[in-house]
Amino acid sequence: MSPTCVTITKDETHIYSCGKDSKIIQYDIEAGKKFVINGKHKSEKSPSHHYGSVLAVAVSSNGKYLASGGFDTTLKIWDCRTHDLIQTFNGHRDVITSLQFHPYNNTLFSGSNDRTLKVWNIDDLLCIDTLFGHQSPINSMGMVHLGGNEYNPVTASDDMTCRYWKITEETQLVFRNQHTASIDSVCSGPQKNTFVSSSQDGSLSLWNIQKKNPLSVFKSAHGGSWISSCTLFHQSDLLFSGANNGKLNMYQCDNGIKLINTIPINGHINHIAVAPRSKILVAAVGCEHKFGRWFFDKSISNRIDIIKL
């Protein structure tokens, strides 16, 4: 079944993927080996495993913790070294769609179809805040760099808005009136205070949290196809986007968004992650969209593609 999300450890030694078959798989990049952390389960909700689609995974910056969430509404924390389950949280009331660790500590952020953003202290295994604002499910989350070690989350939603969350102040900024359909993906931008959003309307937008309107808009980036994923090559102006039109696009993203290359990939690109030092890109490619069965094509193999940049 289709993979839905991928992530790479900060030291770039391991890749983690999850999918609609409920599996979470760890790949050792150097050894070329894999280990199944959460196997295929169809039983009811359990503290010991996920069942149904797992839609999000994230790894802490110290490589100690793996977080996962999905259809069963539970957030699970795993030990990356032993693969043991550390904790199961039941705080969300609907499907968990997105997870992000803070780049410099073990604070975890989770987004859900219940329209909330939750903040977790994983060192103490506590939920420390629940934030409200979106009017529809949250689809994706990125981190906005403010300078130094300061980051705050930004979320994208079916309500066609992005929201930037000032965690310490418990306030938010709303960015709207640009996309005309659900925003399926959001990621950090090339400079401080910036982020990029991508939508089912086929467009990419570059934003600055200090301005109401986007700095740049790239329409019909994939010829009108839904854009399901976008990510930025760390500390650079290289942006990547994936859709279901068989193309992975590369852009120069500074003051504007300029297409510079296209890489053919057969399938629906559900998620993208990059390893800046190794200069590799990892894509979760499936026969259908991660949130549904749209554009289903049984001729496409479900897989994880690794591309050397």
PDB file of C-alpha atoms in Angstrom:
ATOM      1  CA  MET A   1       0.000   0.000   0.000  1.00  0.00           C
ATOM      2  CA  SER A   2       1.079   3.589  -0.602  1.00  0.00           C
ATOM      3  CA  PRO A   3       3.801   5.129   1.578  1.00  0.00           C
ATOM      4  CA  THR A   4       2.635   8.412   3.062  1.00  0.00           C
ATOM      5  CA  CYS A   5       5.614  10.088   4.743  1.00  0.00           C
ATOM      6  CA  VAL A   6       9.418   9.937   5.003  1.00  0.00           C
ATOM      7  CA  THR A   7      11.981  11.568   7.268  1.00  0.00           C
ATOM      8  CA  ILE A   8      15.774  11.475   7.614  1.00  0.00           C
ATOM      9  CA  THR A   9      17.789  11.596  10.836  1.00  0.00           C
ATOM     10  CA  LYS A  10      19.910  14.697  11.431  1.00  0.00           C
ATOM     11  CA  ASP A  11      23.137  12.659  11.128  1.00  0.00           C
ATOM     12  CA  GLU A  12      21.784  11.287   7.821  1.00  0.00           C
ATOM     13  CA  THR A  13      22.378   7.643   8.763  1.00  0.00           C
ATOM     14  CA  HIS A  14      18.759   6.442   8.720  1.00  0.00           C
ATOM     15  CA  ILE A  15      15.505   6.992   6.829  1.00  0.00           C
ATOM     16  CA  TYR A  16      12.080   6.315   8.344  1.00  0.00           C
ATOM     17  CA  SER A  17       8.929   5.785   6.292  1.00  0.00           C
ATOM     18  CA  CYS A  18       5.306   5.048   7.073  1.00  0.00           C
ATOM     19  CA  GLY A  19       2.333   4.045   4.979  1.00  0.00           C
ATOM     20  CA  LYS A  20      -1.269   2.991   4.554  1.00  0.00           C
ATOM     21  CA  ASP A  21      -0.366  -0.575   5.546  1.00  0.00           C
ATOM     22  CA  SER A  22       0.319   0.754   9.097  1.00  0.00           C
ATOM     23  CA  LYS A  23       4.017  -0.121   8.820  1.00  0.00           C
ATOM     24  CA  ILE A  24       6.851   2.068  10.067  1.00  0.00           C
ATOM     25  CA  ILE A  25      10.168   1.083   8.494  1.00  0.00           C
ATOM     26  CA  GLN A  26      13.688   2.128   9.433  1.00  0.00           C
ATOM     27  CA  TYR A  27      16.311   2.057   6.645  1.00  0.00           C
ATOM     28  CA  ASP A  28      20.033   2.006   7.424  1.00  0.00           C
ATOM     29  CA  ILE A  29      21.431   4.078   4.537  1.00  0.00           C
ATOM     30  CA  GLU A  30      25.038   2.839   4.734  1.00  0.00           C
ATOM     31  CA  ALA A  31      24.311  -0.844   5.434  1.00  0.00           C
ATOM     32  CA  GLY A  32      21.358  -0.996   3.061  1.00  0.00           C
ATOM     33  CA  LYS A  33      19.236  -2.806   5.654  1.00  0.00           C
ATOM     34  CA  LYS A  34      15.714  -2.179   6.894  1.00  0.00           C
ATOM     35  CA  PHE A  35      13.813  -2.944  10.092  1.00  0.00           C
ATOM     36  CA  VAL A  36      10.021  -2.931  10.536  1.00  0.00           C
ATOM     37  CA  ILE A  37       9.184  -1.074  13.760  1.00  0.00           C
ATOM     38  CA  ASN A  38       5.395  -1.198  13.513  1.00  0.00           C
ATOM     39  CA  GLY A  39       4.073  -4.113  11.483  1.00  0.00           C
ATOM     40  CA  LYS A  40       0.803  -4.459   9.604  1.00  0.00           C
ATOM     41  CA  HIS A  41      -2.160  -4.374  12.013  1.00  0.00           C
ATOM     42  CA  LYS A  42      -5.889  -4.328  11.352  1.00  0.00           C
ATOM     43  CA  SER A  43      -7.060  -4.702  14.955  1.00  0.00           C
ATOM     44  CA  GLU A  44      -8.712  -1.995  17.034  1.00  0.00           C
ATOM     45  CA  LYS A  45      -6.801   0.806  18.742  1.00  0.00           C
ATOM     46  CA  SER A  46      -4.047  -0.555  20.961  1.00  0.00           C
ATOM     47  CA  PRO A  47      -1.349   0.973  23.175  1.00  0.00           C
ATOM     48  CA  SER A  48       1.223  -1.364  21.608  1.00  0.00           C
ATOM     49  CA  HIS A  49       0.852  -0.627  17.887  1.00  0.00           C
ATOM     50  CA  HIS A  50      -0.797   1.512  15.204  1.00  0.00           C
ATOM     51  CA  TYR A  51      -3.606   0.200  13.053  1.00  0.00           C
ATOM     52  CA  GLY A  52      -4.747   1.670   9.751  1.00  0.00           C
ATOM     53  CA  SER A  53      -2.780   4.293   7.838  1.00  0.00           C
ATOM     54  CA  VAL A  54       0.220   5.895   9.532  1.00  0.00           C
ATOM     55  CA  LEU A  55       0.390   9.372   8.004  1.00  0.00           C
ATOM     56  CA  ALA A  56       3.239  11.126   9.808  1.00  0.00           C
ATOM     57  CA  VAL A  57       6.669  10.355  11.272  1.00  0.00           C
ATOM     58  CA  ALA A  58       9.321  12.657  12.753  1.00  0.00           C
ATOM     59  CA  VAL A  59      12.724  12.123  14.382  1.00  0.00           C
ATOM     60  CA  SER A  60      14.141  14.244  17.204  1.00  0.00           C
ATOM     61  CA  SER A  61      17.289  16.248  16.475  1.00  0.00           C
ATOM     62  CA  ASN A  62      19.370  14.072  18.826  1.00  0.00           C
ATOM     63  CA  GLY A  63      18.230  10.936  17.011  1.00  0.00           C
ATOM     64  CA  LYS A  64      16.804   9.434  20.197  1.00  0.00           C
ATOM     65  CA  TYR A  65      13.050   9.594  19.589  1.00  0.00           C
ATOM     66  CA  LEU A  66      10.775   8.664  16.694  1.00  0.00           C
ATOM     67  CA  ALA A  67       7.222  10.014  16.744  1.00  0.00           C
ATOM     68  CA  SER A  68       4.386   8.568  14.647  1.00  0.00           C
ATOM     69  CA  GLY A  69       0.680   9.221  14.164  1.00  0.00           C
ATOM     70  CA  GLY A  70      -2.180   8.452  11.828  1.00  0.00           C
ATOM     71  CA  PHE A  71      -5.622   6.991  11.344  1.00  0.00           C
ATOM     72  CA  ASP A  72      -6.017   5.514  14.840  1.00  0.00           C
ATOM     73  CA  THR A  73      -5.622   9.035  16.377  1.00  0.00           C
ATOM     74  CA  THR A  74      -2.795   7.939  18.692  1.00  0.00           C
ATOM     75  CA  LEU A  75       0.613   9.578  18.936  1.00  0.00           C
ATOM     76  CA  LYS A  76       3.353   7.052  19.624  1.00  0.00           C
ATOM     77  CA  ILE A  77       6.932   7.674  20.754  1.00  0.00           C
ATOM     78  CA  TRP A  78       9.570   5.057  19.931  1.00  0.00           C
ATOM     79  CA  ASP A  79      13.202   4.530  20.923  1.00  0.00           C
ATOM     80  CA  CYS A  80      15.181   4.846  17.681  1.00  0.00           C
ATOM     81  CA  ARG A  81      17.992   2.610  18.955  1.00  0.00           C
ATOM     82  CA  THR A  82      16.025  -0.296  20.458  1.00  0.00           C
ATOM     83  CA  HIS A  83      12.808   0.218  18.432  1.00  0.00           C
ATOM     84  CA  ASP A  84      10.828  -0.154  21.669  1.00  0.00           C
ATOM     85  CA  LEU A  85       7.592   1.744  22.167  1.00  0.00           C
ATOM     86  CA  ILE A  86       8.102   4.350  24.903  1.00  0.00           C
ATOM     87  CA  GLN A  87       4.674   5.967  25.153  1.00  0.00           C
ATOM     88  CA  THR A  88       1.235   6.158  23.526  1.00  0.00           C
ATOM     89  CA  PHE A  89      -0.731   9.418  23.753  1.00  0.00           C
ATOM     90  CA  ASN A  90      -4.477   9.686  23.121  1.00  0.00           C
ATOM     91  CA  GLY A  91      -4.825  13.483  23.123  1.00  0.00           C
ATOM     92  CA  HIS A  92      -6.130  13.996  19.586  1.00  0.00           C
ATOM     93  CA  ARG A  93      -9.759  13.255  18.754  1.00  0.00           C
ATOM     94  CA  ASP A  94      -9.234  12.619  15.041  1.00  0.00           C
ATOM     95  CA  VAL A  95      -6.601  11.469  12.544  1.00  0.00           C
ATOM     96  CA  ILE A  96      -3.064  12.796  13.121  1.00  0.00           C
ATOM     97  CA  THR A  97      -1.719  14.143   9.835  1.00  0.00           C
ATOM     98  CA  SER A  98       1.522  15.972  10.644  1.00  0.00           C
ATOM     99  CA  LEU A  99       4.419  15.906  13.116  1.00  0.00           C
ATOM    100  CA  GLN A 100       7.472  18.120  13.606  1.00  0.00           C
ATOM    101  CA  PHE A 101      10.204  18.143  16.234  1.00  0.00           C
ATOM    102  CA  HIS A 102      11.852  21.432  17.132  1.00  0.00           C
ATOM    103  CA  PRO A 103      15.280  21.418  15.403  1.00  0.00           C
ATOM    104  CA  TYR A 104      17.163  22.044  18.671  1.00  0.00           C
ATOM    105  CA  ASN A 105      15.231  20.297  21.453  1.00  0.00           C
ATOM    106  CA  ASN A 106      12.721  17.535  22.111  1.00  0.00           C
ATOM    107  CA  THR A 107       9.591  19.652  21.821  1.00  0.00           C
ATOM    108  CA  LEU A 108       7.171  17.936  19.434  1.00  0.00           C
ATOM    109  CA  PHE A 109       4.279  19.521  17.526  1.00  0.00           C
ATOM    110  CA  SER A 110       1.342  17.484  16.182  1.00  0.00           C
ATOM    111  CA  GLY A 111      -1.441  18.505  13.778  1.00  0.00           C
ATOM    112  CA  SER A 112      -4.721  16.677  13.289  1.00  0.00           C
ATOM    113  CA  ASN A 113      -8.049  16.470  11.513  1.00  0.00           C
ATOM    114  CA  ASP A 114      -9.515  17.620  14.832  1.00  0.00           C
ATOM    115  CA  ARG A 115      -8.178  21.065  13.739  1.00  0.00           C
ATOM    116  CA  THR A 116      -5.833  21.446  16.714  1.00  0.00           C
ATOM    117  CA  LEU A 117      -2.098  21.869  17.073  1.00  0.00           C
ATOM    118  CA  LYS A 118      -0.687  20.180  20.170  1.00  0.00           C
ATOM    119  CA  VAL A 119       2.656  20.884  21.833  1.00  0.00           C
ATOM    120  CA  TRP A 120       4.443  18.018  23.612  1.00  0.00           C
ATOM    121  CA  ASN A 121       7.451  17.823  25.925  1.00  0.00           C
ATOM    122  CA  ILE A 122       8.885  14.442  24.989  1.00  0.00           C
ATOM    123  CA  ASP A 123      11.580  14.477  27.688  1.00  0.00           C
ATOM    124  CA  ASP A 124       8.822  14.548  30.325  1.00  0.00           C
ATOM    125  CA  LEU A 125       6.224  12.763  28.136  1.00  0.00           C
ATOM    126  CA  LEU A 126       3.645  15.507  28.627  1.00  0.00           C
ATOM    127  CA  CYS A 127       1.229  17.498  26.481  1.00  0.00           C
ATOM    128  CA  ILE A 128       1.911  21.101  27.438  1.00  0.00           C
ATOM    129  CA  ASP A 129      -0.543  22.980  25.205  1.00  0.00           C
ATOM    130  CA  THR A 130      -3.412  22.628  22.735  1.00  0.00           C
ATOM    131  CA  LEU A 131      -3.869  25.436  20.204  1.00  0.00           C
ATOM    132  CA  PHE A 132      -7.056  26.180  18.237  1.00  0.00           C
ATOM    133  CA  GLY A 133      -7.669  28.271  15.121  1.00  0.00           C
ATOM    134  CA  HIS A 134      -8.127  26.251  11.939  1.00  0.00           C
ATOM    135  CA  GLN A 135     -11.702  25.736  10.744  1.00  0.00           C
ATOM    136  CA  SER A 136     -10.909  22.490   8.874  1.00  0.00           C
ATOM    137  CA  PRO A 137      -8.402  19.615   9.194  1.00  0.00           C
ATOM    138  CA  ILE A 138      -4.684  20.370   9.384  1.00  0.00           C
ATOM    139  CA  ASN A 139      -2.849  18.690   6.498  1.00  0.00           C
ATOM    140  CA  SER A 140       0.808  19.625   6.952  1.00  0.00           C
ATOM    141  CA  MET A 141       3.304  21.398   9.174  1.00  0.00           C
ATOM    142  CA  GLY A 142       6.672  23.098   8.774  1.00  0.00           C
ATOM    143  CA  MET A 143       9.041  25.093  10.985  1.00  0.00           C
ATOM    144  CA  VAL A 144       9.745  28.796  10.459  1.00  0.00           C
ATOM    145  CA  HIS A 145      13.287  29.904  11.343  1.00  0.00           C
ATOM    146  CA  LEU A 146      13.345  33.145  13.313  1.00  0.00           C
ATOM    147  CA  GLY A 147      17.124  33.314  13.776  1.00  0.00           C
ATOM    148  CA  GLY A 148      19.600  31.441  15.984  1.00  0.00           C
ATOM    149  CA  ASN A 149      17.932  28.442  17.598  1.00  0.00           C
ATOM    150  CA  GLU A 150      14.441  29.967  17.481  1.00  0.00           C
ATOM    151  CA  TYR A 151      11.731  28.219  15.462  1.00  0.00           C
ATOM    152  CA  ASN A 152       7.940  28.210  15.466  1.00  0.00           C
ATOM    153  CA  PRO A 153       5.510  25.911  13.616  1.00  0.00           C
ATOM    154  CA  VAL A 154       3.395  26.846  10.601  1.00  0.00           C
ATOM    155  CA  THR A 155       0.409  24.708   9.577  1.00  0.00           C
ATOM    156  CA  ALA A 156      -1.606  24.258   6.376  1.00  0.00           C
ATOM    157  CA  SER A 157      -5.256  23.263   6.210  1.00  0.00           C
ATOM    158  CA  ASP A 158      -8.297  22.320   4.168  1.00  0.00           C
ATOM    159  CA  ASP A 159      -9.651  25.750   5.157  1.00  0.00           C
ATOM    160  CA  MET A 160      -7.255  27.252   2.561  1.00  0.00           C
ATOM    161  CA  THR A 161      -5.214  29.082   5.205  1.00  0.00           C
ATOM    162  CA  CYS A 162      -1.766  28.784   6.710  1.00  0.00           C
ATOM    163  CA  ARG A 163      -1.305  29.680  10.361  1.00  0.00           C
ATOM    164  CA  TYR A 164       1.951  30.702  11.986  1.00  0.00           C
ATOM    165  CA  TRP A 165       1.944  29.926  15.707  1.00  0.00           C
ATOM    166  CA  LYS A 166       3.761  32.138  18.236  1.00  0.00           C
ATOM    167  CA  ILE A 167       4.136  29.418  20.840  1.00  0.00           C
ATOM    168  CA  THR A 168       5.391  31.431  23.818  1.00  0.00           C
ATOM    169  CA  GLU A 169       2.840  34.193  23.223  1.00  0.00           C
ATOM    170  CA  GLU A 170      -0.004  31.744  22.469  1.00  0.00           C
ATOM    171  CA  THR A 171      -1.068  33.806  19.456  1.00  0.00           C
ATOM    172  CA  GLN A 172      -1.231  33.131  15.719  1.00  0.00           C
ATOM    173  CA  LEU A 173      -0.983  34.849  12.350  1.00  0.00           C
ATOM    174  CA  VAL A 174      -3.360  33.810   9.560  1.00  0.00           C
ATOM    175  CA  PHE A 175      -2.354  33.789   5.874  1.00  0.00           C
ATOM    176  CA  ARG A 176      -5.270  33.522   3.447  1.00  0.00           C
ATOM    177  CA  ASN A 177      -6.830  34.764   0.183  1.00  0.00           C
ATOM    178  CA  GLN A 178      -4.142  33.257  -2.049  1.00  0.00           C
ATOM    179  CA  HIS A 179      -4.855  29.549  -2.547  1.00  0.00           C
ATOM    180  CA  THR A 180      -8.248  28.592  -3.966  1.00  0.00           C
ATOM    181  CA  ALA A 181      -8.238  24.968  -2.764  1.00  0.00           C
ATOM    182  CA  SER A 182      -6.982  22.900   0.155  1.00  0.00           C
ATOM    183  CA  ILE A 183      -3.337  23.522   1.120  1.00  0.00           C
ATOM    184  CA  ASP A 184      -1.760  20.080   1.294  1.00  0.00           C
ATOM    185  CA  SER A 185       1.835  20.941   2.207  1.00  0.00           C
ATOM    186  CA  VAL A 186       3.937  23.617   3.878  1.00  0.00           C
ATOM    187  CA  CYS A 187       7.676  23.862   4.586  1.00  0.00           C
ATOM    188  CA  SER A 188      10.329  26.272   5.834  1.00  0.00           C
ATOM    189  CA  GLY A 189      11.477  29.061   3.523  1.00  0.00           C
ATOM    190  CA  PRO A 190      14.923  30.096   2.254  1.00  0.00           C
ATOM    191  CA  GLN A 191      15.360  33.009   4.662  1.00  0.00           C
ATOM    192  CA  LYS A 192      14.451  33.880   8.233  1.00  0.00           C
ATOM    193  CA  ASN A 193      10.716  34.413   8.819  1.00  0.00           C
ATOM    194  CA  THR A 194       9.691  32.716   5.555  1.00  0.00           C
ATOM    195  CA  PHE A 195       7.772  29.595   4.543  1.00  0.00           C
ATOM    196  CA  VAL A 196       6.387  27.970   1.381  1.00  0.00           C
ATOM    197  CA  SER A 197       2.896  26.513   0.846  1.00  0.00           C
ATOM    198  CA  SER A 198       1.571  24.240  -1.898  1.00  0.00           C
ATOM    199  CA  SER A 199      -2.033  23.525  -2.783  1.00  0.00           C
ATOM    200  CA  GLN A 200      -4.502  21.367  -4.654  1.00  0.00           C
ATOM    201  CA  ASP A 201      -4.995  24.415  -6.894  1.00  0.00           C
ATOM    202  CA  GLY A 202      -1.558  23.612  -8.378  1.00  0.00           C
ATOM    203  CA  SER A 203       0.262  26.673  -7.045  1.00  0.00           C
ATOM    204  CA  LEU A 204       3.240  27.369  -4.783  1.00  0.00           C
ATOM    205  CA  SER A 205       3.431  30.489  -2.602  1.00  0.00           C
ATOM    206  CA  LEU A 206       6.406  32.014  -0.789  1.00  0.00           C
ATOM    207  CA  TRP A 207       5.443  33.923   2.378  1.00  0.00           C
ATOM    208  CA  ASN A 208       7.078  36.147   4.993  1.00  0.00           C
ATOM    209  CA  ILE A 209       5.390  36.102   8.403  1.00  0.00           C
ATOM    210  CA  GLN A 210       5.794  39.893   8.595  1.00  0.00           C
ATOM    211  CA  LYS A 211       3.693  40.485   5.452  1.00  0.00           C
ATOM    212  CA  LYS A 212       0.039  39.712   4.738  1.00  0.00           C
ATOM    213  CA  ASN A 213       0.483  38.885   1.047  1.00  0.00           C
ATOM    214  CA  PRO A 214       2.852  36.324  -0.492  1.00  0.00           C
ATOM    215  CA  LEU A 215       6.265  37.423  -1.730  1.00  0.00           C
ATOM    216  CA  SER A 216       5.850  35.256  -4.826  1.00  0.00           C
ATOM    217  CA  VAL A 217       3.336  32.876  -6.408  1.00  0.00           C
ATOM    218  CA  PHE A 218       4.092  30.139  -8.960  1.00  0.00           C
ATOM    219  CA  LYS A 219       0.836  28.991 -10.578  1.00  0.00           C
ATOM    220  CA  SER A 220       0.317  25.673 -12.398  1.00  0.00           C
ATOM    221  CA  ALA A 221       3.678  24.452 -11.106  1.00  0.00           C
ATOM    222  CA  HIS A 222       2.843  20.881 -12.132  1.00  0.00           C
ATOM    223  CA  GLY A 223       0.644  21.706 -15.092  1.00  0.00           C
ATOM    224  CA  GLY A 224      -2.443  22.043 -12.939  1.00  0.00           C
ATOM    225  CA  SER A 225      -1.983  18.825 -10.926  1.00  0.00           C
ATOM    226  CA  TRP A 226      -2.469  18.779  -7.153  1.00  0.00           C
ATOM    227  CA  ILE A 227       0.773  19.488  -5.332  1.00  0.00           C
ATOM    228  CA  SER A 228       0.932  17.073  -2.415  1.00  0.00           C
ATOM    229  CA  SER A 229       4.402  17.807  -1.038  1.00  0.00           C
ATOM    230  CA  CYS A 230       7.096  20.455  -0.891  1.00  0.00           C
ATOM    231  CA  THR A 231      10.376  20.822   0.970  1.00  0.00           C
ATOM    232  CA  LEU A 232      13.405  23.088   1.050  1.00  0.00           C
ATOM    233  CA  PHE A 233      17.004  21.937   0.841  1.00  0.00           C
ATOM    234  CA  HIS A 234      18.346  23.004   4.258  1.00  0.00           C
ATOM    235  CA  GLN A 235      20.083  26.398   4.404  1.00  0.00           C
ATOM    236  CA  SER A 236      19.723  26.972   0.689  1.00  0.00           C
ATOM    237  CA  ASP A 237      17.296  28.452  -1.819  1.00  0.00           C
ATOM    238  CA  LEU A 238      16.544  25.093  -3.502  1.00  0.00           C
ATOM    239  CA  LEU A 239      12.880  24.136  -3.263  1.00  0.00           C
ATOM    240  CA  PHE A 240      11.325  20.822  -4.354  1.00  0.00           C
ATOM    241  CA  SER A 241       7.691  19.927  -5.012  1.00  0.00           C
ATOM    242  CA  GLY A 242       5.946  16.679  -5.844  1.00  0.00           C
ATOM    243  CA  ALA A 243       2.555  15.882  -7.388  1.00  0.00           C
ATOM    244  CA  ASN A 244       0.807  13.072  -9.264  1.00  0.00           C
ATOM    245  CA  ASN A 245       1.911  14.097 -12.759  1.00  0.00           C
ATOM    246  CA  GLY A 246       5.098  12.017 -12.757  1.00  0.00           C
ATOM    247  CA  LYS A 247       7.401  14.954 -12.003  1.00  0.00           C
ATOM    248  CA  LEU A 248       9.535  16.135  -9.124  1.00  0.00           C
ATOM    249  CA  ASN A 249      10.202  19.845  -9.667  1.00  0.00           C
ATOM    250  CA  MET A 250      13.229  21.805  -8.481  1.00  0.00           C
ATOM    251  CA  TYR A 251      13.106  25.595  -8.076  1.00  0.00           C
ATOM    252  CA  GLN A 252      15.344  28.441  -7.107  1.00  0.00           C
ATOM    253  CA  CYS A 253      13.400  30.067  -4.287  1.00  0.00           C
ATOM    254  CA  ASP A 254      14.805  33.368  -3.074  1.00  0.00           C
ATOM    255  CA  ASN A 255      12.854  36.542  -3.706  1.00  0.00           C
ATOM    256  CA  GLY A 256      10.740  34.577  -6.182  1.00  0.00           C
ATOM    257  CA  ILE A 257      10.122  30.989  -7.318  1.00  0.00           C
ATOM    258  CA  LYS A 258      11.834  29.930 -10.556  1.00  0.00           C
ATOM    259  CA  LEU A 259      11.660  26.417 -12.034  1.00  0.00           C
ATOM    260  CA  ILE A 260      15.188  25.147 -12.805  1.00  0.00           C
ATOM    261  CA  ASN A 261      14.834  21.372 -13.261  1.00  0.00           C
ATOM    262  CA  THR A 262      12.351  18.503 -13.468  1.00  0.00           C
ATOM    263  CA  ILE A 263      13.052  14.894 -12.424  1.00  0.00           C
ATOM    264  CA  PRO A 264      10.691  12.184 -13.764  1.00  0.00           C
ATOM    265  CA  ILE A 265       9.150   9.995 -11.040  1.00  0.00           C
ATOM    266  CA  ASN A 266       6.351   7.600 -11.949  1.00  0.00           C
ATOM    267  CA  GLY A 267       3.677   7.767  -9.270  1.00  0.00           C
ATOM    268  CA  HIS A 268       2.077  10.044  -6.724  1.00  0.00           C
ATOM    269  CA  ILE A 269       4.753  11.829  -4.700  1.00  0.00           C
ATOM    270  CA  ASN A 270       3.184  11.885  -1.253  1.00  0.00           C
ATOM    271  CA  HIS A 271       6.101  13.304   0.709  1.00  0.00           C
ATOM    272  CA  ILE A 272       9.692  14.492   0.261  1.00  0.00           C
ATOM    273  CA  ALA A 273      12.668  14.717   2.624  1.00  0.00           C
ATOM    274  CA  VAL A 274      16.234  15.864   1.940  1.00  0.00           C
ATOM    275  CA  ALA A 275      19.657  15.181   3.483  1.00  0.00           C
ATOM    276  CA  PRO A 276      21.790  18.303   2.894  1.00  0.00           C
ATOM    277  CA  ARG A 277      25.247  16.864   3.667  1.00  0.00           C
ATOM    278  CA  SER A 278      24.710  13.619   1.753  1.00  0.00           C
ATOM    279  CA  LYS A 279      22.909  15.533  -1.001  1.00  0.00           C
ATOM    280  CA  ILE A 280      20.148  12.970  -1.356  1.00  0.00           C
ATOM    281  CA  LEU A 281      16.407  13.383  -1.721  1.00  0.00           C
ATOM    282  CA  VAL A 282      13.974  10.739  -0.484  1.00  0.00           C
ATOM    283  CA  ALA A 283      10.435  10.522  -1.853  1.00  0.00           C
ATOM    284  CA  ALA A 284       7.450   8.472  -0.681  1.00  0.00           C
ATOM    285  CA  VAL A 285       5.870   7.391  -3.988  1.00  0.00           C
ATOM    286  CA  GLY A 286       2.585   5.545  -4.234  1.00  0.00           C
ATOM    287  CA  CYS A 287      -0.264   4.516  -6.500  1.00  0.00           C
ATOM    288  CA  GLU A 288      -2.629   6.991  -4.822  1.00  0.00           C
ATOM    289  CA  HIS A 289      -2.795  10.149  -2.699  1.00  0.00           C
ATOM    290  CA  LYS A 290      -1.809   9.779   0.975  1.00  0.00           C
ATOM    291  CA  PHE A 291      -5.185  11.066   2.246  1.00  0.00           C
ATOM    292  CA  GLY A 292      -7.461   9.096  -0.088  1.00  0.00           C
ATOM    293  CA  ARG A 293      -7.781   7.009  -3.244  1.00  0.00           C
ATOM    294  CA  TRP A 294      -7.718   9.893  -5.693  1.00  0.00           C
ATOM    295  CA  PHE A 295      -5.837   9.282  -8.966  1.00  0.00           C
ATOM    296  CA  PHE A 296      -5.437   5.575  -8.136  1.00  0.00           C
ATOM    297  CA  ASP A 297      -3.240   3.747 -10.663  1.00  0.00           C
ATOM    298  CA  LYS A 298      -2.636   0.059  -9.954  1.00  0.00           C
ATOM    299  CA  SER A 299       0.220  -0.067 -12.474  1.00  0.00           C
ATOM    300  CA  ILE A 300       2.406   2.087 -10.182  1.00  0.00           C
ATOM    301  CA  SER A 301       4.579   0.356  -7.589  1.00  0.00           C
ATOM    302  CA  ASN A 302       4.531   1.685  -4.025  1.00  0.00           C
ATOM    303  CA  ARG A 303       8.083   2.517  -2.997  1.00  0.00           C
ATOM    304  CA  ILE A 304      10.658   4.829  -1.449  1.00  0.00           C
ATOM    305  CA  ASP A 305      12.840   6.534  -4.070  1.00  0.00           C
ATOM    306  CA  ILE A 306      16.321   7.826  -3.160  1.00  0.00           C
ATOM    307  CA  ILE A 307      17.712  10.395  -5.576  1.00  0.00           C
ATOM    308  CA  LYS A 308      21.273  11.676  -5.577  1.00  0.00           C
ATOM    309  CA  LEU A 309      21.281  15.436  -6.164  1.00  0.00           C
TER     310      LEU A 309
END
